[in-house]
Each structure stands twice: as C-alpha cells, then as structure tokens.
CSV table of C-alpha atoms and ligand atoms in Angstrom, one decimal:
chain,number,residue,atom,x,y,z
I,1036,UNK,CA,-54.9,-56.2,-24.7
I,1037,UNK,CA,-56.3,-53.7,-27.0
I,1038,UNK,CA,-53.4,-51.3,-27.9
I,1039,UNK,CA,-55.7,-48.4,-27.4
I,1040,UNK,CA,-56.6,-49.4,-23.8
I,1041,UNK,CA,-52.9,-50.2,-23.3
I,1042,UNK,CA,-52.3,-46.3,-24.1
I,1043,UNK,CA,-55.0,-45.2,-22.1
I,1044,UNK,CA,-53.6,-46.9,-19.1
I,1045,UNK,CA,-50.4,-45.3,-19.7
I,1046,UNK,CA,-51.7,-41.7,-20.1
I,1047,UNK,CA,-54.0,-42.3,-16.7
I,1048,UNK,CA,-50.8,-43.4,-15.1
I,1049,UNK,CA,-48.7,-40.7,-16.4
I,1050,UNK,CA,-49.7,-37.5,-14.2
I,1051,UNK,CA,-48.7,-39.3,-11.0
I,1052,UNK,CA,-45.1,-40.4,-12.5
I,1053,UNK,CA,-44.6,-36.8,-13.8
I,1054,UNK,CA,-45.8,-34.8,-10.6
I,1055,UNK,CA,-43.5,-37.3,-8.6
I,1056,UNK,CA,-40.4,-36.1,-10.3
I,1057,UNK,CA,-38.6,-34.0,-7.8
I,1058,UNK,CA,-35.9,-32.6,-10.0
I,1059,UNK,CA,-35.0,-32.2,-13.7
I,1060,UNK,CA,-32.9,-35.0,-13.7
I,1061,UNK,CA,-35.7,-37.1,-12.3
I,1062,UNK,CA,-38.0,-35.8,-14.9
I,1063,UNK,CA,-35.6,-36.6,-17.7
I,1064,UNK,CA,-36.0,-40.3,-16.4
I,1065,UNK,CA,-39.6,-40.4,-16.1
I,1066,UNK,CA,-39.8,-39.0,-19.8
I,1067,UNK,CA,-37.5,-41.7,-21.3
I,1068,UNK,CA,-39.8,-44.3,-19.1
I,1069,UNK,CA,-42.9,-43.0,-20.6
I,1070,UNK,CA,-41.7,-42.2,-24.4
I,1071,UNK,CA,-38.7,-43.9,-24.8
I,1072,UNK,CA,-37.6,-46.9,-27.0
I,1073,UNK,CA,-38.2,-49.5,-24.2
I,1074,UNK,CA,-41.4,-47.7,-22.8
I,1075,UNK,CA,-45.0,-49.1,-23.3
I,1076,UNK,CA,-45.6,-46.4,-25.8
I,1077,UNK,CA,-42.6,-47.6,-27.9
I,1078,UNK,CA,-43.9,-51.3,-27.7
I,1079,UNK,CA,-47.2,-49.8,-29.1
I,1080,UNK,CA,-45.3,-47.8,-31.8
I,1081,UNK,CA,-43.2,-51.0,-32.9
I,1082,UNK,CA,-46.5,-53.2,-32.8
I,1083,UNK,CA,-48.2,-51.0,-35.3
I,1084,UNK,CA,-47.3,-52.7,-38.5
I,1085,UNK,CA,-49.0,-55.9,-37.3
I,1086,UNK,CA,-52.3,-54.2,-36.9
I,1087,UNK,CA,-55.0,-54.6,-39.4
I,1088,UNK,CA,-55.8,-51.8,-41.7
I,1089,UNK,CA,-59.0,-50.7,-39.8
I,1090,UNK,CA,-57.3,-50.8,-36.5
I,1091,UNK,CA,-53.9,-49.2,-37.2
I,1092,UNK,CA,-55.1,-45.5,-38.2
I,1093,UNK,CA,-57.2,-45.6,-34.7
I,1094,UNK,CA,-54.2,-46.7,-32.7
I,1095,UNK,CA,-51.8,-44.2,-34.6
I,1096,UNK,CA,-54.3,-41.3,-33.8
I,1097,UNK,CA,-54.5,-42.4,-30.2
I,1098,UNK,CA,-50.7,-42.7,-30.0
I,1099,UNK,CA,-50.1,-39.2,-31.3
I,1100,UNK,CA,-52.8,-37.8,-28.7
I,1101,UNK,CA,-51.4,-39.6,-25.8
I,1102,UNK,CA,-47.9,-38.6,-26.8
I,1103,UNK,CA,-48.7,-35.1,-26.9
I,1104,UNK,CA,-50.5,-35.1,-23.8
I,1105,UNK,CA,-47.6,-36.6,-21.9
I,1106,UNK,CA,-45.3,-33.9,-23.5
I,1107,UNK,CA,-47.7,-31.3,-22.3
I,1108,UNK,CA,-47.7,-32.7,-18.8
I,1109,UNK,CA,-43.8,-33.0,-19.1
I,1110,UNK,CA,-43.5,-29.4,-20.2
I,1111,UNK,CA,-45.6,-28.2,-17.4
I,1112,UNK,CA,-44.0,-30.1,-14.8
I,1113,UNK,CA,-40.4,-29.0,-16.2
I,1114,UNK,CA,-41.3,-25.3,-16.0
I,1115,UNK,CA,-42.4,-26.0,-12.3
I,1116,UNK,CA,-39.1,-27.5,-11.7
I,1117,UNK,CA,-36.9,-25.0,-13.3
I,1118,UNK,CA,-38.6,-22.4,-11.3
I,1119,UNK,CA,-37.6,-24.1,-8.0
I,1120,UNK,CA,-34.2,-25.0,-9.4
I,1121,UNK,CA,-33.4,-21.5,-10.1
I,1122,UNK,CA,-34.7,-20.2,-6.7
I,1123,UNK,CA,-32.4,-23.0,-5.0
I,1124,UNK,CA,-29.5,-21.8,-6.8
I,1125,UNK,CA,-30.1,-18.2,-5.9
I,1126,UNK,CA,-30.7,-19.1,-2.3
I,1127,UNK,CA,-27.6,-21.1,-2.2
I,1128,UNK,CA,-25.4,-18.4,-3.7
I,1129,UNK,CA,-27.0,-15.6,-1.8
I,1130,UNK,CA,-24.7,-13.6,0.7
I,1131,UNK,CA,-26.3,-12.7,4.2
I,1132,UNK,CA,-24.5,-9.3,4.9
I,1133,UNK,CA,-25.9,-9.3,8.3
I,1134,UNK,CA,-24.0,-12.6,9.2
I,1135,UNK,CA,-21.0,-12.0,11.5
I,1136,UNK,CA,-17.7,-12.4,9.8
I,1137,UNK,CA,-14.3,-13.6,10.8
I,1138,UNK,CA,-12.9,-10.8,12.9
I,1139,UNK,CA,-9.9,-9.6,10.6
I,1140,UNK,CA,-7.7,-7.5,12.9
I,1141,UNK,CA,-7.2,-3.9,11.5
I,1142,UNK,CA,-3.7,-3.0,11.0
I,1143,UNK,CA,-2.5,0.6,11.2
I,1144,UNK,CA,0.8,2.4,9.9
I,1145,UNK,CA,3.8,2.0,11.5
I,1146,UNK,CA,5.1,4.7,13.9
I,1147,UNK,CA,8.0,5.4,11.4
I,1148,UNK,CA,5.4,5.8,8.6
I,1149,UNK,CA,3.1,8.1,10.7
I,1150,UNK,CA,5.9,10.2,11.6
I,1151,UNK,CA,7.2,10.6,8.2
I,1152,UNK,CA,3.5,11.6,7.1
I,1153,UNK,CA,3.0,14.0,9.7
I,1154,UNK,CA,6.3,15.9,9.1
I,1155,UNK,CA,6.1,15.9,5.2
I,1156,UNK,CA,2.4,17.2,5.7
I,1157,UNK,CA,3.6,20.1,7.9
I,1158,UNK,CA,6.0,21.2,4.8
I,1159,UNK,CA,3.4,20.3,2.3
I,1160,UNK,CA,1.2,22.7,4.2
I,1161,UNK,CA,4.0,25.5,3.4
I,1162,UNK,CA,3.8,24.6,-0.4
I,1163,UNK,CA,6.7,22.2,-0.4
I,1164,UNK,CA,6.8,19.4,-2.9
I,1165,UNK,CA,7.7,15.7,-2.0
I,1166,UNK,CA,10.5,14.1,-3.9
I,1167,UNK,CA,12.5,10.7,-3.8
I,1168,UNK,CA,15.6,9.3,-5.2
I,1169,UNK,CA,17.5,6.0,-5.4
I,1170,UNK,CA,18.8,4.1,-2.4
I,1171,UNK,CA,21.7,2.7,-4.4
I,1172,UNK,CA,23.3,6.0,-5.2
I,1173,UNK,CA,26.4,7.1,-7.1
I,1174,UNK,CA,29.5,8.5,-5.2
I,1175,UNK,CA,29.1,11.9,-7.1
I,1176,UNK,CA,25.7,12.5,-5.8
I,1177,UNK,CA,26.0,11.2,-2.4
I,1178,UNK,CA,29.4,13.2,-1.7
I,1179,UNK,CA,31.1,15.2,-4.6
I,1180,UNK,CA,28.3,17.2,-5.9
I,1181,UNK,CA,27.5,17.9,-2.1
I,1182,UNK,CA,31.0,19.6,-1.7
I,1183,UNK,CA,32.3,16.4,0.1
I,1184,UNK,CA,36.0,15.9,-0.9
I,1185,UNK,CA,37.3,12.4,-1.6
I,1186,UNK,CA,39.3,12.5,1.6
I,1187,UNK,CA,36.1,13.1,3.9
I,1188,UNK,CA,36.1,10.5,6.6
I,1189,UNK,CA,32.4,9.6,5.8
I,1190,UNK,CA,33.6,8.0,2.6
I,1191,UNK,CA,35.6,5.4,4.1
I,1192,UNK,CA,34.4,2.0,4.0
I,1193,UNK,CA,34.1,1.8,7.6
I,1194,UNK,CA,31.3,4.4,7.5
I,1195,UNK,CA,29.8,3.8,4.1
I,1196,UNK,CA,28.5,0.7,2.7
I,1197,UNK,CA,29.8,0.3,-1.0
I,1198,UNK,CA,28.2,-1.9,-3.5
I,1199,UNK,CA,30.4,-4.3,-5.6
I,1200,UNK,CA,28.5,-3.4,-8.7
I,1201,UNK,CA,29.2,-1.6,-12.0
I,1202,UNK,CA,32.1,0.6,-12.8
I,1203,UNK,CA,34.2,1.1,-9.6
I,1204,UNK,CA,35.0,4.7,-10.4
I,1205,UNK,CA,31.2,5.2,-10.0
I,1206,UNK,CA,31.6,4.4,-6.4
I,1207,UNK,CA,28.1,2.8,-6.2
I,1208,UNK,CA,26.9,2.8,-2.5
I,1209,UNK,CA,23.8,2.7,-0.1
I,1210,UNK,CA,23.2,6.5,0.2
I,1211,UNK,CA,24.3,7.6,3.7
I,1212,UNK,CA,22.0,10.5,3.6
I,1213,UNK,CA,18.8,11.9,1.7
I,1214,UNK,CA,20.9,14.8,0.7
I,1215,UNK,CA,21.9,13.4,-2.9
I,1216,UNK,CA,18.1,14.0,-3.7
I,1217,UNK,CA,18.9,17.7,-3.5
I,1218,UNK,CA,21.1,17.5,-6.2
I,1219,UNK,CA,19.0,15.1,-8.4
I,1220,UNK,CA,16.0,17.6,-7.9
I,1221,UNK,CA,17.9,20.7,-8.8
I,1222,UNK,CA,19.7,18.9,-11.9
I,1223,UNK,CA,16.1,18.2,-13.2
I,1224,UNK,CA,14.1,21.4,-12.1
I,1225,UNK,CA,14.5,24.9,-12.5
I,1226,UNK,CA,14.3,27.2,-9.5
I,1227,UNK,CA,12.5,28.1,-7.4
I,1228,UNK,CA,12.9,24.7,-5.3
I,1229,UNK,CA,10.9,23.8,-2.4
I,1230,UNK,CA,11.0,20.2,-1.6
I,1231,UNK,CA,11.1,17.6,1.1
I,1232,UNK,CA,12.6,14.2,0.5
I,1233,UNK,CA,11.7,11.3,3.0
I,1234,UNK,CA,13.5,8.1,2.6
I,1235,UNK,CA,15.8,5.3,3.7
I,1236,UNK,CA,19.5,5.7,4.4
I,1237,UNK,CA,22.2,3.3,5.3
I,1238,UNK,CA,25.4,3.5,7.3
I,1239,UNK,CA,28.0,0.9,8.5
I,1240,UNK,CA,26.9,1.1,12.2
I,1241,UNK,CA,26.9,-1.2,15.1
I,1242,UNK,CA,23.1,-1.3,16.3
I,1243,UNK,CA,22.7,-0.1,19.8
I,1244,UNK,CA,19.9,1.9,21.6
I,1245,UNK,CA,20.6,5.0,19.5
I,1246,UNK,CA,21.8,3.5,16.1
I,1247,UNK,CA,20.6,1.3,13.2
I,1248,UNK,CA,22.4,0.5,10.2
I,1249,UNK,CA,19.1,1.4,8.2
I,1250,UNK,CA,17.1,4.4,9.3
I,1251,UNK,CA,14.9,7.1,7.8
I,1252,UNK,CA,15.8,10.7,7.1
I,1253,UNK,CA,13.7,13.8,5.8
I,1254,UNK,CA,15.5,16.3,3.7
I,1255,UNK,CA,14.5,19.9,2.9
I,1256,UNK,CA,15.6,22.3,0.4
I,1257,UNK,CA,14.4,25.8,-0.5
I,1258,UNK,CA,16.2,27.6,-3.2
I,1259,UNK,CA,14.9,31.0,-4.4
I,1260,UNK,CA,16.2,34.4,-5.6
I,1261,UNK,CA,16.4,35.9,-2.0
I,1262,UNK,CA,16.4,33.1,0.7
I,1263,UNK,CA,17.9,34.4,3.7
I,1264,UNK,CA,19.1,32.7,7.1
I,1265,UNK,CA,16.1,34.1,8.8
I,1266,UNK,CA,13.9,32.0,6.6
I,1267,UNK,CA,15.6,28.9,7.5
I,1268,UNK,CA,14.9,29.8,11.2
I,1269,UNK,CA,11.6,30.9,10.7
I,1270,UNK,CA,10.5,27.7,8.9
I,1271,UNK,CA,12.1,25.4,11.1
I,1272,UNK,CA,10.5,27.2,14.1
I,1273,UNK,CA,7.1,26.8,12.5
I,1274,UNK,CA,7.9,23.2,11.8
I,1275,UNK,CA,9.1,22.6,15.5
I,1276,UNK,CA,5.9,24.3,16.8
I,1277,UNK,CA,3.7,22.2,14.6
I,1278,UNK,CA,5.4,19.0,15.6
I,1279,UNK,CA,6.1,19.4,19.3
I,1280,UNK,CA,3.5,22.2,20.3
I,1281,UNK,CA,2.9,25.7,20.1
I,1282,UNK,CA,5.2,26.8,23.1
I,1283,UNK,CA,8.3,25.2,21.5
I,1284,UNK,CA,11.3,27.5,21.2
I,1285,UNK,CA,14.2,26.8,18.8
I,1286,UNK,CA,17.7,27.8,18.8
I,1287,UNK,CA,20.6,27.2,16.2
I,1288,UNK,CA,24.1,26.3,17.1
I,1289,UNK,CA,27.0,26.6,15.0
I,1290,UNK,CA,28.1,23.2,13.3
I,1291,UNK,CA,29.7,22.0,10.1
I,1292,UNK,CA,28.4,20.2,7.1
I,1293,UNK,CA,30.3,20.1,3.9
I,1294,UNK,CA,27.1,21.2,1.6
I,1295,UNK,CA,25.9,24.0,3.8
I,1296,UNK,CA,27.7,27.4,4.8
I,1297,UNK,CA,27.0,28.5,7.4
I,1298,UNK,CA,25.8,25.3,9.1
I,1299,UNK,CA,24.0,24.8,12.4
I,1300,UNK,CA,22.3,22.3,14.3
I,1301,UNK,CA,18.5,23.0,15.5
I,1302,UNK,CA,17.7,22.5,19.1
I,1303,UNK,CA,14.1,22.7,20.3
I,1304,UNK,CA,13.3,23.4,23.9
I,1305,UNK,CA,12.1,20.5,25.9
I,1306,UNK,CA,8.4,20.1,25.4
I,1307,UNK,CA,8.4,18.0,28.6
I,1308,UNK,CA,9.8,20.2,31.1
I,1309,UNK,CA,9.7,23.4,29.0
I,1310,UNK,CA,13.3,24.4,30.3
I,1311,UNK,CA,15.7,22.4,32.3
I,1312,UNK,CA,14.0,20.7,35.2
I,1313,UNK,CA,16.6,18.4,36.7
I,1314,UNK,CA,16.2,15.0,35.9
I,1315,UNK,CA,13.6,15.6,33.1
I,1316,UNK,CA,13.1,12.1,31.5
I,1317,UNK,CA,13.0,13.6,28.0
I,1318,UNK,CA,15.9,16.1,28.0
I,1319,UNK,CA,17.6,15.0,31.0
I,1320,UNK,CA,17.7,18.4,32.4
I,1321,UNK,CA,19.5,20.1,29.7
I,1322,UNK,CA,16.2,22.0,28.7
I,1323,UNK,CA,17.1,21.8,25.0
I,1324,UNK,CA,17.0,18.7,22.5
I,1325,UNK,CA,19.3,18.3,19.5
I,1326,UNK,CA,16.9,18.0,16.6
I,1327,UNK,CA,18.5,18.2,13.0
I,1328,UNK,CA,21.2,19.6,10.9
I,1329,UNK,CA,20.9,22.5,8.7
I,1330,UNK,CA,22.3,25.5,6.8
I,1331,UNK,CA,22.5,27.8,3.8
I,1332,UNK,CA,23.2,25.9,0.5
I,1333,UNK,CA,26.9,26.2,-0.1
I,1334,UNK,CA,27.7,27.8,-3.4
I,1335,UNK,CA,29.6,24.9,-4.7
I,1336,UNK,CA,26.4,22.8,-4.6
I,1337,UNK,CA,24.6,25.3,-6.5
I,1338,UNK,CA,27.3,25.5,-9.0
I,1339,UNK,CA,27.5,21.5,-9.2
I,1340,UNK,CA,23.8,21.5,-10.6
I,1341,UNK,CA,24.4,24.4,-12.8
I,1342,UNK,CA,22.7,27.1,-10.7
I,1343,UNK,CA,24.0,30.6,-10.7
I,1344,UNK,CA,25.0,31.2,-7.0
I,1345,UNK,CA,25.2,34.9,-7.9
I,1346,UNK,CA,21.2,34.9,-8.5
I,1347,UNK,CA,20.2,32.2,-6.1
I,1348,UNK,CA,20.5,31.2,-2.4
I,1349,UNK,CA,18.8,28.6,-0.4
I,1350,UNK,CA,18.7,26.6,2.8
I,1351,UNK,CA,18.7,22.8,3.5
I,1352,UNK,CA,17.9,20.7,6.4
I,1353,UNK,CA,17.9,17.0,7.3
I,1354,UNK,CA,16.3,15.3,10.2
I,1355,UNK,CA,16.3,11.6,11.4
I,1356,UNK,CA,12.8,10.2,11.4
I,1357,UNK,CA,13.4,7.7,14.2
I,1358,UNK,CA,15.1,10.4,16.3
I,1359,UNK,CA,11.9,12.7,15.8
I,1360,UNK,CA,9.6,9.7,16.9
I,1361,UNK,CA,11.7,8.8,19.7
I,1362,UNK,CA,11.8,12.4,21.2
I,1363,UNK,CA,8.2,12.9,20.7
I,1364,UNK,CA,7.1,9.6,22.3
I,1365,UNK,CA,9.9,9.2,24.8
I,1366,UNK,CA,11.1,6.1,23.3
I,1367,UNK,CA,14.4,5.1,24.9
I,1368,UNK,CA,15.7,2.3,22.5
I,1369,UNK,CA,15.6,2.9,18.9
I,1370,UNK,CA,15.5,-1.0,18.3
I,1371,UNK,CA,11.8,-1.1,19.6
I,1372,UNK,CA,11.2,0.6,16.1
I,1373,UNK,CA,12.3,-2.4,14.3
I,1374,UNK,CA,11.6,-5.4,16.4
I,1375,UNK,CA,8.0,-5.6,15.5
I,1376,UNK,CA,6.8,-6.4,18.8
I,1377,UNK,CA,2.9,-5.7,18.7
I,1378,UNK,CA,2.8,-4.8,22.3
I,1379,UNK,CA,5.1,-1.8,21.4
I,1380,UNK,CA,3.5,-1.0,18.0
I,1381,UNK,CA,0.0,-1.1,19.2
I,1382,UNK,CA,0.4,1.9,21.4
I,1383,UNK,CA,0.8,4.3,18.3
F,132,DAH,N1,22.8,15.0,5.5
F,132,DAH,C1,23.1,15.2,7.1
F,132,DAH,C2,23.3,14.1,7.7
F,132,DAH,O1,23.0,13.0,7.3
F,132,DAH,C3,21.9,16.1,7.4
F,132,DAH,C4,21.9,17.5,6.8
F,132,DAH,C5,22.6,18.5,7.5
F,132,DAH,C6,21.2,17.5,5.7
F,132,DAH,C7,22.5,19.7,7.1
F,132,DAH,C8,21.1,18.9,5.3
F,132,DAH,C9,21.9,20.0,5.8
F,132,DAH,O2,20.5,19.3,4.1
F,132,DAH,O3,21.6,21.1,5.4
F,132,DAH,O4,24.0,14.0,8.8
C-alpha cells in the first residue's frame, strides 16, 4: 500500500484512539502506539530510505503533517485529562466540615486543679503573685530557715520522706509543706511580698479517709512595712467569704507553728447549717469548720532570709487543697480524689 495512504489511515483512526484515552497513563500508551518506534508511523519512517526520489519528499511532507496533527490531538486530549485529574485529586482531598465526626469526649479539669485555680484566683484578685518551688527540697528550706529545730518531731523519718541522694548533710527530702517557698521567694525578692504558692507536698502517712501521702497545699505570704494581725484576719475573712459564701464568719484559735508567732488556726462558720444544727452533715453540729493554719511570720524567719524584722512584718498561712474541696463539696473520703473513678470526677 502507498505509504501516504497508510499515513492517511493512521490519521483518520487517531482521534478515536486519542479521545478514548481515559487517563494520562492511557494517553501515554496511545501516544507510543501512534508515534513510537513500533508504530505504523515508525514503520513508514524506517521505509523512507527505500522510496524513489520522487516519492520520498512527498511521503516525508505527509509524514511530518500527520505527526504534527497527531501531536496536536494528543495535546488537546492531554489538557482535558489534566484538568479532570486535578479536579479528581482536589475532590479526593477535600474535607467536608459538615460531616459528623467521631465523638471525642470532652474532658475537664480535675477537682483538685479546679479548687487550686479558684483559691489562687481569689488571692490574685487581691494583688498576690503566684510562686512555686521544688518538690525535692533541702532540709534548710523545709525546716531550719522556717525556725524548726533539728529535734522537731516532724523531722523524724517516720514523718518525712528523705531522699537517698547527694550530700547527706543537705537532708534532701520531699517537702512536707509549701512553706519552704516562703523562704525561697524572700531570698530572691525585695519586700513587699504578696505571694501564694500552690503545690504538692509529701508525708509518711498511712492512707485513710482523711490522709494521703501526697496532697496539695496553698501557702500564702504577705510581708510589708506595717502588716498587722488584723490584716491577716481581714484577708482570710475575705477569702473565706469568696470561697464559702458571703455569710461566712471566721474565728482564729490559738495554735503553734514554728515559723509564726503568734500562730492560729482559722475556723469558718458552717456554710451548711450556719451555726451548730445537731447532726449537720458538714460540721457534725459543731457549727465551725477547721480550715487552715496561719500566723504572723516569726522574726527568726525574716532574719534567715536577710530581711530586717525591725522594719518589716508579715503574715503567712497554709491550707490543704483536698480539705478545702472536701468541705466545700461534702466529700467524705479523700481517696475519692485520687481513685480516678469517672462517676465521681464527672460530678465536678
Ligand atoms: N505548713 C503548715 C502545715 O503544713 C501550714 C501552715 C501553718 C503554713 C501556718 C503557714 C502558716 O504558712 O503560717 O501544717
């Protein structure tokens, strides 16, 4: 058959093959079938040498035309397929934000953290700063600088957990109270001081309904040039009314702490019965709830941090976070707070 009519047949059949390619990969295969080495056009190209000198240029011209037209058809189909391909990839990737998702249950802060936040917020509202300190503490900060002599029973291994680490004379221990942060803060800052310190404390303690070996305290410290006992009482009364309700009364009972003089315990009037209803489930009929320890900072503590007790005075207090939460919510066993039973935790 005449090579030119062979080429015409190829060109006539090309559009159907090209438009039939459903993907870019198909189109590549169609392209090599039409134009590649083993295609009909390839055969014609190879046979050129055997044509006579008259026919050869004609076939050559037709070969070029046919090849160009096939390229044009391929390019047109390729651009259609590329647009389709892009659209498909975009739709495969797209996110339908209206689709329902898996229900991830929403968590909430643990009651202990909620209680810390609430108490700290009340003092921040009075202008206090928030401080923290190490849980592994030196004997100096936990005891000595807080006017607690080496013979004090709290220092016994039966009460305090000592760490077998470093120089034994450092008495590295797990802090039994947040009070050492009073000392650390005053060492690093000039007066006036108004800070609260939430944190974990550790004691050698047998777990029962009111004791855990690890619990939380919030320490408070105010040191300024004219702080009086009435400032302590007024501050704690304000705090108690914010936390337990506006009708709350407070009273201070004499007590002893090594780092305060005088020292006291703060009682708040029972927010449930408001004063001694027999058998009240919150206060048991006493009418008062024991809340925290406090007092005027002992001059020895001020001296230990290099403050002048002749110029400065202050008050301090320390409360147990778990106890605050238990009283407030009528929780009768401290272990509920650490058992991680969701039926308990979800109530708050
Ligand atoms: N640190 C004391 C304790 O753990 C609580 C306390 C009492 C802290 C009186 C104070 C304070 O700052 O003035 O029992």
